[in-house]
Amino acid sequence: MAVAEGAQELTHAIGLHARPAVKLTQLASRFESNVRLRVGADGDWINAKSVSKVMRLKARTGKTLHFRAEGDDADEAVAALKGLVERGFGDDTQ
Amino acid sequence: MSAPAQVAVAIVSHSPEIARGTAAMVHQMVGSDVRVGYCGGNADGGLGTDVETIRAMLEDVWTHAGVAVLVDLGGAEMNTEMAIEMLSEDKRAGFTICNAAIVEGAVMAATQASTGSGLQEVQQAAEDAIG
């Protein structure tokens, strides 16, 4: 089974708030792989497909999100999630 | 068999404005694809809830995948339970009232529903919600 990891700094002006959390969860859920997420290199891993857990992270701007995916589409999942964070969640109006 | 439809979300508030506003937040944050029903107010349009109004809304929002219902205060829950009882037997089982704050719960439930999760997971997401 493929395993992929990646990290991306949160540059989005308000960090991982409600709407970004919703977008991240929706994107993670499109992949078959198990996808986990943590804030910083020593944070606790949480399920990136659980909106309540993602929203509870309340990660602020400047923190780094770490992704770890396990499954056939692990590489694609990590690349997509990093891209979402890099793009500022395609949304900076909130 | 066609692909299973997504779980829907129903919102019952004492206030028509809260019901409408909560639905608007869900659509803005989660997307317009999520199926959301809402109602609020008594039969005269004042603050309160009305069993027949709720029943009609629930009938309308029902899907095979199920419906997660969010209510605000005591009377809303009681009248929603009564409204569910009035539905036909095959539909009744598809509704579950979530023990969650109405706005947070509706957004969480709709997000989980938008990922294709089943009713139980959607309910769990709503009930895990924090402000």
PDB file of C-alpha atoms in Angstrom:
ATOM      1  CA  MET A   1       0.000   0.000   0.000  1.00  0.00           C
ATOM      2  CA  ALA A   2       1.313   3.421  -0.915  1.00  0.00           C
ATOM      3  CA  VAL A   3       2.105   5.915   1.789  1.00  0.00           C
ATOM      4  CA  ALA A   4       2.646   9.604   1.115  1.00  0.00           C
ATOM      5  CA  GLU A   5       3.493  12.514   3.358  1.00  0.00           C
ATOM      6  CA  GLY A   6       3.711  16.226   2.832  1.00  0.00           C
ATOM      7  CA  ALA A   7       3.575  19.520   4.665  1.00  0.00           C
ATOM      8  CA  GLN A   8       2.402  22.987   3.776  1.00  0.00           C
ATOM      9  CA  GLU A   9       2.485  26.226   5.725  1.00  0.00           C
ATOM     10  CA  LEU A  10      -0.808  27.992   6.328  1.00  0.00           C
ATOM     11  CA  THR A  11      -0.530  31.372   4.684  1.00  0.00           C
ATOM     12  CA  HIS A  12      -4.285  31.940   4.485  1.00  0.00           C
ATOM     13  CA  ALA A  13      -4.981  35.154   6.374  1.00  0.00           C
ATOM     14  CA  ILE A  14      -7.299  33.630   8.956  1.00  0.00           C
ATOM     15  CA  GLY A  15      -5.803  30.158   9.281  1.00  0.00           C
ATOM     16  CA  LEU A  16      -7.818  26.951   9.293  1.00  0.00           C
ATOM     17  CA  HIS A  17     -11.192  28.372  10.230  1.00  0.00           C
ATOM     18  CA  ALA A  18     -14.648  27.085   9.484  1.00  0.00           C
ATOM     19  CA  ARG A  19     -14.870  27.412   5.725  1.00  0.00           C
ATOM     20  CA  PRO A  20     -11.319  26.251   4.987  1.00  0.00           C
ATOM     21  CA  ALA A  21     -11.951  23.298   7.317  1.00  0.00           C
ATOM     22  CA  VAL A  22     -15.059  22.412   5.325  1.00  0.00           C
ATOM     23  CA  LYS A  23     -13.143  22.591   2.040  1.00  0.00           C
ATOM     24  CA  LEU A  24     -10.268  20.516   3.366  1.00  0.00           C
ATOM     25  CA  THR A  25     -12.609  17.806   4.655  1.00  0.00           C
ATOM     26  CA  GLN A  26     -14.533  17.675   1.399  1.00  0.00           C
ATOM     27  CA  LEU A  27     -11.327  17.383  -0.629  1.00  0.00           C
ATOM     28  CA  ALA A  28      -9.821  14.702   1.625  1.00  0.00           C
ATOM     29  CA  SER A  29     -13.022  12.666   1.371  1.00  0.00           C
ATOM     30  CA  ARG A  30     -12.686  12.422  -2.423  1.00  0.00           C
ATOM     31  CA  PHE A  31      -9.786   9.996  -2.018  1.00  0.00           C
ATOM     32  CA  GLU A  32      -9.956   6.326  -1.150  1.00  0.00           C
ATOM     33  CA  SER A  33      -6.845   6.545   1.019  1.00  0.00           C
ATOM     34  CA  ASN A  34      -6.888   7.100   4.742  1.00  0.00           C
ATOM     35  CA  VAL A  35      -5.835  10.707   5.134  1.00  0.00           C
ATOM     36  CA  ARG A  36      -4.538  12.145   8.370  1.00  0.00           C
ATOM     37  CA  LEU A  37      -3.548  15.635   9.322  1.00  0.00           C
ATOM     38  CA  ARG A  38      -1.663  17.312  12.129  1.00  0.00           C
ATOM     39  CA  VAL A  39      -0.555  20.814  13.012  1.00  0.00           C
ATOM     40  CA  GLY A  40       3.203  21.052  13.377  1.00  0.00           C
ATOM     41  CA  ALA A  41       5.624  18.124  13.423  1.00  0.00           C
ATOM     42  CA  ASP A  42       4.637  17.050  16.941  1.00  0.00           C
ATOM     43  CA  GLY A  43       0.859  17.523  16.809  1.00  0.00           C
ATOM     44  CA  ASP A  44      -1.578  14.630  17.146  1.00  0.00           C
ATOM     45  CA  TRP A  45      -2.743  13.023  13.924  1.00  0.00           C
ATOM     46  CA  ILE A  46      -6.452  13.385  13.245  1.00  0.00           C
ATOM     47  CA  ASN A  47      -8.699  12.046  10.503  1.00  0.00           C
ATOM     48  CA  ALA A  48      -8.731  14.654   7.714  1.00  0.00           C
ATOM     49  CA  LYS A  49     -12.142  13.385   6.559  1.00  0.00           C
ATOM     50  CA  SER A  50     -13.852  14.295   9.839  1.00  0.00           C
ATOM     51  CA  VAL A  51     -15.098  17.865   9.693  1.00  0.00           C
ATOM     52  CA  SER A  52     -15.554  18.221  13.436  1.00  0.00           C
ATOM     53  CA  LYS A  53     -11.994  17.088  14.131  1.00  0.00           C
ATOM     54  CA  VAL A  54     -10.521  19.334  11.427  1.00  0.00           C
ATOM     55  CA  MET A  55     -12.480  22.324  12.641  1.00  0.00           C
ATOM     56  CA  ARG A  56     -11.344  21.708  16.194  1.00  0.00           C
ATOM     57  CA  LEU A  57      -7.688  22.110  15.180  1.00  0.00           C
ATOM     58  CA  LYS A  58      -8.135  25.869  14.864  1.00  0.00           C
ATOM     59  CA  ALA A  59      -4.718  26.129  13.248  1.00  0.00           C
ATOM     60  CA  ARG A  60      -3.545  29.687  12.823  1.00  0.00           C
ATOM     61  CA  THR A  61      -1.696  31.392  10.016  1.00  0.00           C
ATOM     62  CA  GLY A  62       2.002  30.545  10.032  1.00  0.00           C
ATOM     63  CA  LYS A  63       1.480  27.007  11.334  1.00  0.00           C
ATOM     64  CA  THR A  64       2.381  24.077   9.125  1.00  0.00           C
ATOM     65  CA  LEU A  65      -0.137  21.405   8.232  1.00  0.00           C
ATOM     66  CA  HIS A  66       1.272  17.897   7.849  1.00  0.00           C
ATOM     67  CA  PHE A  67      -0.567  15.338   5.759  1.00  0.00           C
ATOM     68  CA  ARG A  68      -0.149  11.583   5.714  1.00  0.00           C
ATOM     69  CA  ALA A  69      -2.110   9.355   3.363  1.00  0.00           C
ATOM     70  CA  GLU A  70      -2.173   5.582   3.095  1.00  0.00           C
ATOM     71  CA  GLY A  71      -3.791   3.903   0.127  1.00  0.00           C
ATOM     72  CA  ASP A  72      -3.690   3.544  -3.627  1.00  0.00           C
ATOM     73  CA  ASP A  73      -4.226   7.257  -4.246  1.00  0.00           C
ATOM     74  CA  ALA A  74      -2.047   8.470  -1.361  1.00  0.00           C
ATOM     75  CA  ASP A  75       0.255  10.565  -3.572  1.00  0.00           C
ATOM     76  CA  GLU A  76      -2.657  12.295  -5.276  1.00  0.00           C
ATOM     77  CA  ALA A  77      -4.374  12.970  -1.945  1.00  0.00           C
ATOM     78  CA  VAL A  78      -1.345  14.622  -0.371  1.00  0.00           C
ATOM     79  CA  ALA A  79      -0.622  16.653  -3.506  1.00  0.00           C
ATOM     80  CA  ALA A  80      -4.214  17.862  -3.702  1.00  0.00           C
ATOM     81  CA  LEU A  81      -4.384  18.840  -0.038  1.00  0.00           C
ATOM     82  CA  LYS A  82      -1.054  20.660  -0.141  1.00  0.00           C
ATOM     83  CA  GLY A  83      -2.304  22.487  -3.220  1.00  0.00           C
ATOM     84  CA  LEU A  84      -5.482  23.536  -1.451  1.00  0.00           C
ATOM     85  CA  VAL A  85      -3.529  25.005   1.462  1.00  0.00           C
ATOM     86  CA  GLU A  86      -1.002  26.632  -0.868  1.00  0.00           C
ATOM     87  CA  ARG A  87      -3.795  28.346  -2.790  1.00  0.00           C
ATOM     88  CA  GLY A  88      -5.190  29.741   0.463  1.00  0.00           C
ATOM     89  CA  PHE A  89      -8.227  27.440   0.099  1.00  0.00           C
ATOM     90  CA  GLY A  90      -9.200  29.227  -3.078  1.00  0.00           C
ATOM     91  CA  ASP A  91     -10.935  31.728  -0.872  1.00  0.00           C
ATOM     92  CA  ASP A  92      -9.773  34.731   1.108  1.00  0.00           C
ATOM     93  CA  THR A  93     -12.999  36.589   1.535  1.00  0.00           C
ATOM     94  CA  GLN A  94     -14.206  35.283   4.877  1.00  0.00           C
TER      95      GLN A  94
ATOM     96  CA  MET B   1     -29.417   0.768  -8.617  1.00  0.00           C
ATOM     97  CA  SER B   2     -28.559   4.387  -9.018  1.00  0.00           C
ATOM     98  CA  ALA B   3     -25.928   5.958  -6.770  1.00  0.00           C
ATOM     99  CA  PRO B   4     -27.291   6.637  -3.303  1.00  0.00           C
ATOM    100  CA  ALA B   5     -28.330  10.218  -2.737  1.00  0.00           C
ATOM    101  CA  GLN B   6     -26.647  12.321  -0.090  1.00  0.00           C
ATOM    102  CA  VAL B   7     -28.111  12.672   3.363  1.00  0.00           C
ATOM    103  CA  ALA B   8     -30.211  15.825   3.661  1.00  0.00           C
ATOM    104  CA  VAL B   9     -30.329  18.356   6.499  1.00  0.00           C
ATOM    105  CA  ALA B  10     -33.480  19.805   8.050  1.00  0.00           C
ATOM    106  CA  ILE B  11     -33.509  22.891  10.277  1.00  0.00           C
ATOM    107  CA  VAL B  12     -36.340  23.734  12.688  1.00  0.00           C
ATOM    108  CA  SER B  13     -36.119  26.967  14.670  1.00  0.00           C
ATOM    109  CA  HIS B  14     -38.543  29.075  16.671  1.00  0.00           C
ATOM    110  CA  SER B  15     -37.505  31.948  14.428  1.00  0.00           C
ATOM    111  CA  PRO B  16     -38.062  32.015  10.649  1.00  0.00           C
ATOM    112  CA  GLU B  17     -35.003  34.275  10.350  1.00  0.00           C
ATOM    113  CA  ILE B  18     -32.750  31.857  12.250  1.00  0.00           C
ATOM    114  CA  ALA B  19     -33.984  28.951  10.129  1.00  0.00           C
ATOM    115  CA  ARG B  20     -33.385  30.865   6.910  1.00  0.00           C
ATOM    116  CA  GLY B  21     -30.043  32.253   8.090  1.00  0.00           C
ATOM    117  CA  THR B  22     -28.784  28.846   9.189  1.00  0.00           C
ATOM    118  CA  ALA B  23     -29.694  27.370   5.806  1.00  0.00           C
ATOM    119  CA  ALA B  24     -27.890  30.272   4.103  1.00  0.00           C
ATOM    120  CA  MET B  25     -24.750  29.619   6.158  1.00  0.00           C
ATOM    121  CA  VAL B  26     -24.847  25.945   5.222  1.00  0.00           C
ATOM    122  CA  HIS B  27     -25.161  26.745   1.534  1.00  0.00           C
ATOM    123  CA  GLN B  28     -22.431  29.366   1.630  1.00  0.00           C
ATOM    124  CA  MET B  29     -19.966  27.256   3.602  1.00  0.00           C
ATOM    125  CA  VAL B  30     -20.664  23.784   2.296  1.00  0.00           C
ATOM    126  CA  GLY B  31     -22.061  24.432  -1.165  1.00  0.00           C
ATOM    127  CA  SER B  32     -25.393  24.644  -2.897  1.00  0.00           C
ATOM    128  CA  ASP B  33     -25.536  20.913  -3.709  1.00  0.00           C
ATOM    129  CA  VAL B  34     -26.467  19.956  -0.167  1.00  0.00           C
ATOM    130  CA  ARG B  35     -30.162  19.335   0.267  1.00  0.00           C
ATOM    131  CA  VAL B  36     -31.433  21.578   3.067  1.00  0.00           C
ATOM    132  CA  GLY B  37     -34.981  22.061   4.338  1.00  0.00           C
ATOM    133  CA  TYR B  38     -35.848  24.660   6.922  1.00  0.00           C
ATOM    134  CA  CYS B  39     -38.781  26.234   8.680  1.00  0.00           C
ATOM    135  CA  GLY B  40     -39.414  28.433  11.671  1.00  0.00           C
ATOM    136  CA  GLY B  41     -42.190  30.335  13.350  1.00  0.00           C
ATOM    137  CA  ASN B  42     -45.708  29.469  14.466  1.00  0.00           C
ATOM    138  CA  ALA B  43     -48.784  29.370  12.222  1.00  0.00           C
ATOM    139  CA  ASP B  44     -49.212  33.140  12.583  1.00  0.00           C
ATOM    140  CA  GLY B  45     -45.634  33.848  11.543  1.00  0.00           C
ATOM    141  CA  GLY B  46     -44.525  34.726  15.074  1.00  0.00           C
ATOM    142  CA  LEU B  47     -41.842  33.061  17.155  1.00  0.00           C
ATOM    143  CA  GLY B  48     -42.594  29.401  17.769  1.00  0.00           C
ATOM    144  CA  THR B  49     -42.956  26.181  15.850  1.00  0.00           C
ATOM    145  CA  ASP B  50     -45.888  24.616  14.059  1.00  0.00           C
ATOM    146  CA  VAL B  51     -46.300  20.867  13.650  1.00  0.00           C
ATOM    147  CA  GLU B  52     -47.998  21.067  10.251  1.00  0.00           C
ATOM    148  CA  THR B  53     -45.377  23.463   8.851  1.00  0.00           C
ATOM    149  CA  ILE B  54     -42.616  21.160  10.089  1.00  0.00           C
ATOM    150  CA  ARG B  55     -44.371  18.078   8.685  1.00  0.00           C
ATOM    151  CA  ALA B  56     -44.671  19.656   5.231  1.00  0.00           C
ATOM    152  CA  MET B  57     -41.001  20.694   5.274  1.00  0.00           C
ATOM    153  CA  LEU B  58     -39.834  17.228   6.361  1.00  0.00           C
ATOM    154  CA  GLU B  59     -41.994  15.577   3.690  1.00  0.00           C
ATOM    155  CA  ASP B  60     -40.387  17.837   1.111  1.00  0.00           C
ATOM    156  CA  VAL B  61     -36.755  17.361   2.165  1.00  0.00           C
ATOM    157  CA  TRP B  62     -36.962  13.573   2.661  1.00  0.00           C
ATOM    158  CA  THR B  63     -34.521  11.417   0.708  1.00  0.00           C
ATOM    159  CA  HIS B  64     -33.756   7.687   0.758  1.00  0.00           C
ATOM    160  CA  ALA B  65     -30.324   8.408   2.251  1.00  0.00           C
ATOM    161  CA  GLY B  66     -31.927   9.937   5.344  1.00  0.00           C
ATOM    162  CA  VAL B  67     -32.297  13.348   6.934  1.00  0.00           C
ATOM    163  CA  ALA B  68     -30.354  14.809   9.868  1.00  0.00           C
ATOM    164  CA  VAL B  69     -32.641  17.221  11.741  1.00  0.00           C
ATOM    165  CA  LEU B  70     -31.346  20.179  13.759  1.00  0.00           C
ATOM    166  CA  VAL B  71     -33.687  21.945  16.190  1.00  0.00           C
ATOM    167  CA  ASP B  72     -33.167  24.883  18.519  1.00  0.00           C
ATOM    168  CA  LEU B  73     -35.133  24.794  21.784  1.00  0.00           C
ATOM    169  CA  GLY B  74     -37.455  22.378  23.625  1.00  0.00           C
ATOM    170  CA  GLY B  75     -40.706  23.032  21.787  1.00  0.00           C
ATOM    171  CA  ALA B  76     -39.004  22.728  18.417  1.00  0.00           C
ATOM    172  CA  GLU B  77     -37.801  19.258  19.308  1.00  0.00           C
ATOM    173  CA  MET B  78     -41.179  18.137  20.654  1.00  0.00           C
ATOM    174  CA  ASN B  79     -43.083  19.443  17.632  1.00  0.00           C
ATOM    175  CA  THR B  80     -40.518  17.944  15.270  1.00  0.00           C
ATOM    176  CA  GLU B  81     -40.978  14.559  16.936  1.00  0.00           C
ATOM    177  CA  MET B  82     -44.738  14.930  16.487  1.00  0.00           C
ATOM    178  CA  ALA B  83     -44.296  15.952  12.855  1.00  0.00           C
ATOM    179  CA  ILE B  84     -42.104  12.892  12.203  1.00  0.00           C
ATOM    180  CA  GLU B  85     -44.789  10.678  13.761  1.00  0.00           C
ATOM    181  CA  MET B  86     -47.280  12.054  11.219  1.00  0.00           C
ATOM    182  CA  LEU B  87     -45.172  10.921   8.251  1.00  0.00           C
ATOM    183  CA  SER B  88     -45.774   7.624   6.514  1.00  0.00           C
ATOM    184  CA  GLU B  89     -44.047   4.679   8.120  1.00  0.00           C
ATOM    185  CA  ASP B  90     -41.485   4.195   5.350  1.00  0.00           C
ATOM    186  CA  LYS B  91     -40.290   7.800   5.633  1.00  0.00           C
ATOM    187  CA  ARG B  92     -40.374   8.109   9.407  1.00  0.00           C
ATOM    188  CA  ALA B  93     -37.326   5.919  10.005  1.00  0.00           C
ATOM    189  CA  GLY B  94     -35.177   8.120   7.770  1.00  0.00           C
ATOM    190  CA  PHE B  95     -35.196  11.063  10.181  1.00  0.00           C
ATOM    191  CA  THR B  96     -32.886  11.503  13.103  1.00  0.00           C
ATOM    192  CA  ILE B  97     -32.870  14.508  15.431  1.00  0.00           C
ATOM    193  CA  CYS B  98     -29.295  15.496  16.296  1.00  0.00           C
ATOM    194  CA  ASN B  99     -28.309  16.530  19.792  1.00  0.00           C
ATOM    195  CA  ALA B 100     -26.372  19.584  18.622  1.00  0.00           C
ATOM    196  CA  ALA B 101     -26.431  23.364  18.477  1.00  0.00           C
ATOM    197  CA  ILE B 102     -28.517  24.341  15.473  1.00  0.00           C
ATOM    198  CA  VAL B 103     -26.013  26.424  13.462  1.00  0.00           C
ATOM    199  CA  GLU B 104     -22.838  24.470  14.209  1.00  0.00           C
ATOM    200  CA  GLY B 105     -24.668  21.170  13.914  1.00  0.00           C
ATOM    201  CA  ALA B 106     -26.244  22.065  10.581  1.00  0.00           C
ATOM    202  CA  VAL B 107     -22.895  23.104   9.062  1.00  0.00           C
ATOM    203  CA  MET B 108     -21.101  20.008  10.369  1.00  0.00           C
ATOM    204  CA  ALA B 109     -23.897  17.672   9.288  1.00  0.00           C
ATOM    205  CA  ALA B 110     -24.066  19.208   5.819  1.00  0.00           C
ATOM    206  CA  THR B 111     -20.294  19.008   5.396  1.00  0.00           C
ATOM    207  CA  GLN B 112     -20.234  15.357   6.365  1.00  0.00           C
ATOM    208  CA  ALA B 113     -23.255  14.720   4.115  1.00  0.00           C
ATOM    209  CA  SER B 114     -21.476  16.407   1.198  1.00  0.00           C
ATOM    210  CA  THR B 115     -18.692  13.815   1.441  1.00  0.00           C
ATOM    211  CA  GLY B 116     -21.197  11.021   0.853  1.00  0.00           C
ATOM    212  CA  SER B 117     -21.260   9.734   4.449  1.00  0.00           C
ATOM    213  CA  GLY B 118     -24.256   7.835   5.766  1.00  0.00           C
ATOM    214  CA  LEU B 119     -26.831   9.185   8.207  1.00  0.00           C
ATOM    215  CA  GLN B 120     -25.121   7.813  11.297  1.00  0.00           C
ATOM    216  CA  GLU B 121     -21.808   9.498  10.439  1.00  0.00           C
ATOM    217  CA  VAL B 122     -23.616  12.717   9.570  1.00  0.00           C
ATOM    218  CA  GLN B 123     -25.398  12.683  12.921  1.00  0.00           C
ATOM    219  CA  GLN B 124     -22.090  11.971  14.673  1.00  0.00           C
ATOM    220  CA  ALA B 125     -20.427  14.926  12.937  1.00  0.00           C
ATOM    221  CA  ALA B 126     -23.235  17.229  14.077  1.00  0.00           C
ATOM    222  CA  GLU B 127     -23.069  15.944  17.631  1.00  0.00           C
ATOM    223  CA  ASP B 128     -19.282  16.351  17.734  1.00  0.00           C
ATOM    224  CA  ALA B 129     -19.664  19.986  16.724  1.00  0.00           C
ATOM    225  CA  ILE B 130     -18.246  22.684  18.877  1.00  0.00           C
ATOM    226  CA  GLY B 131     -18.774  26.387  18.496  1.00  0.00           C
TER     227      GLY B 131
END
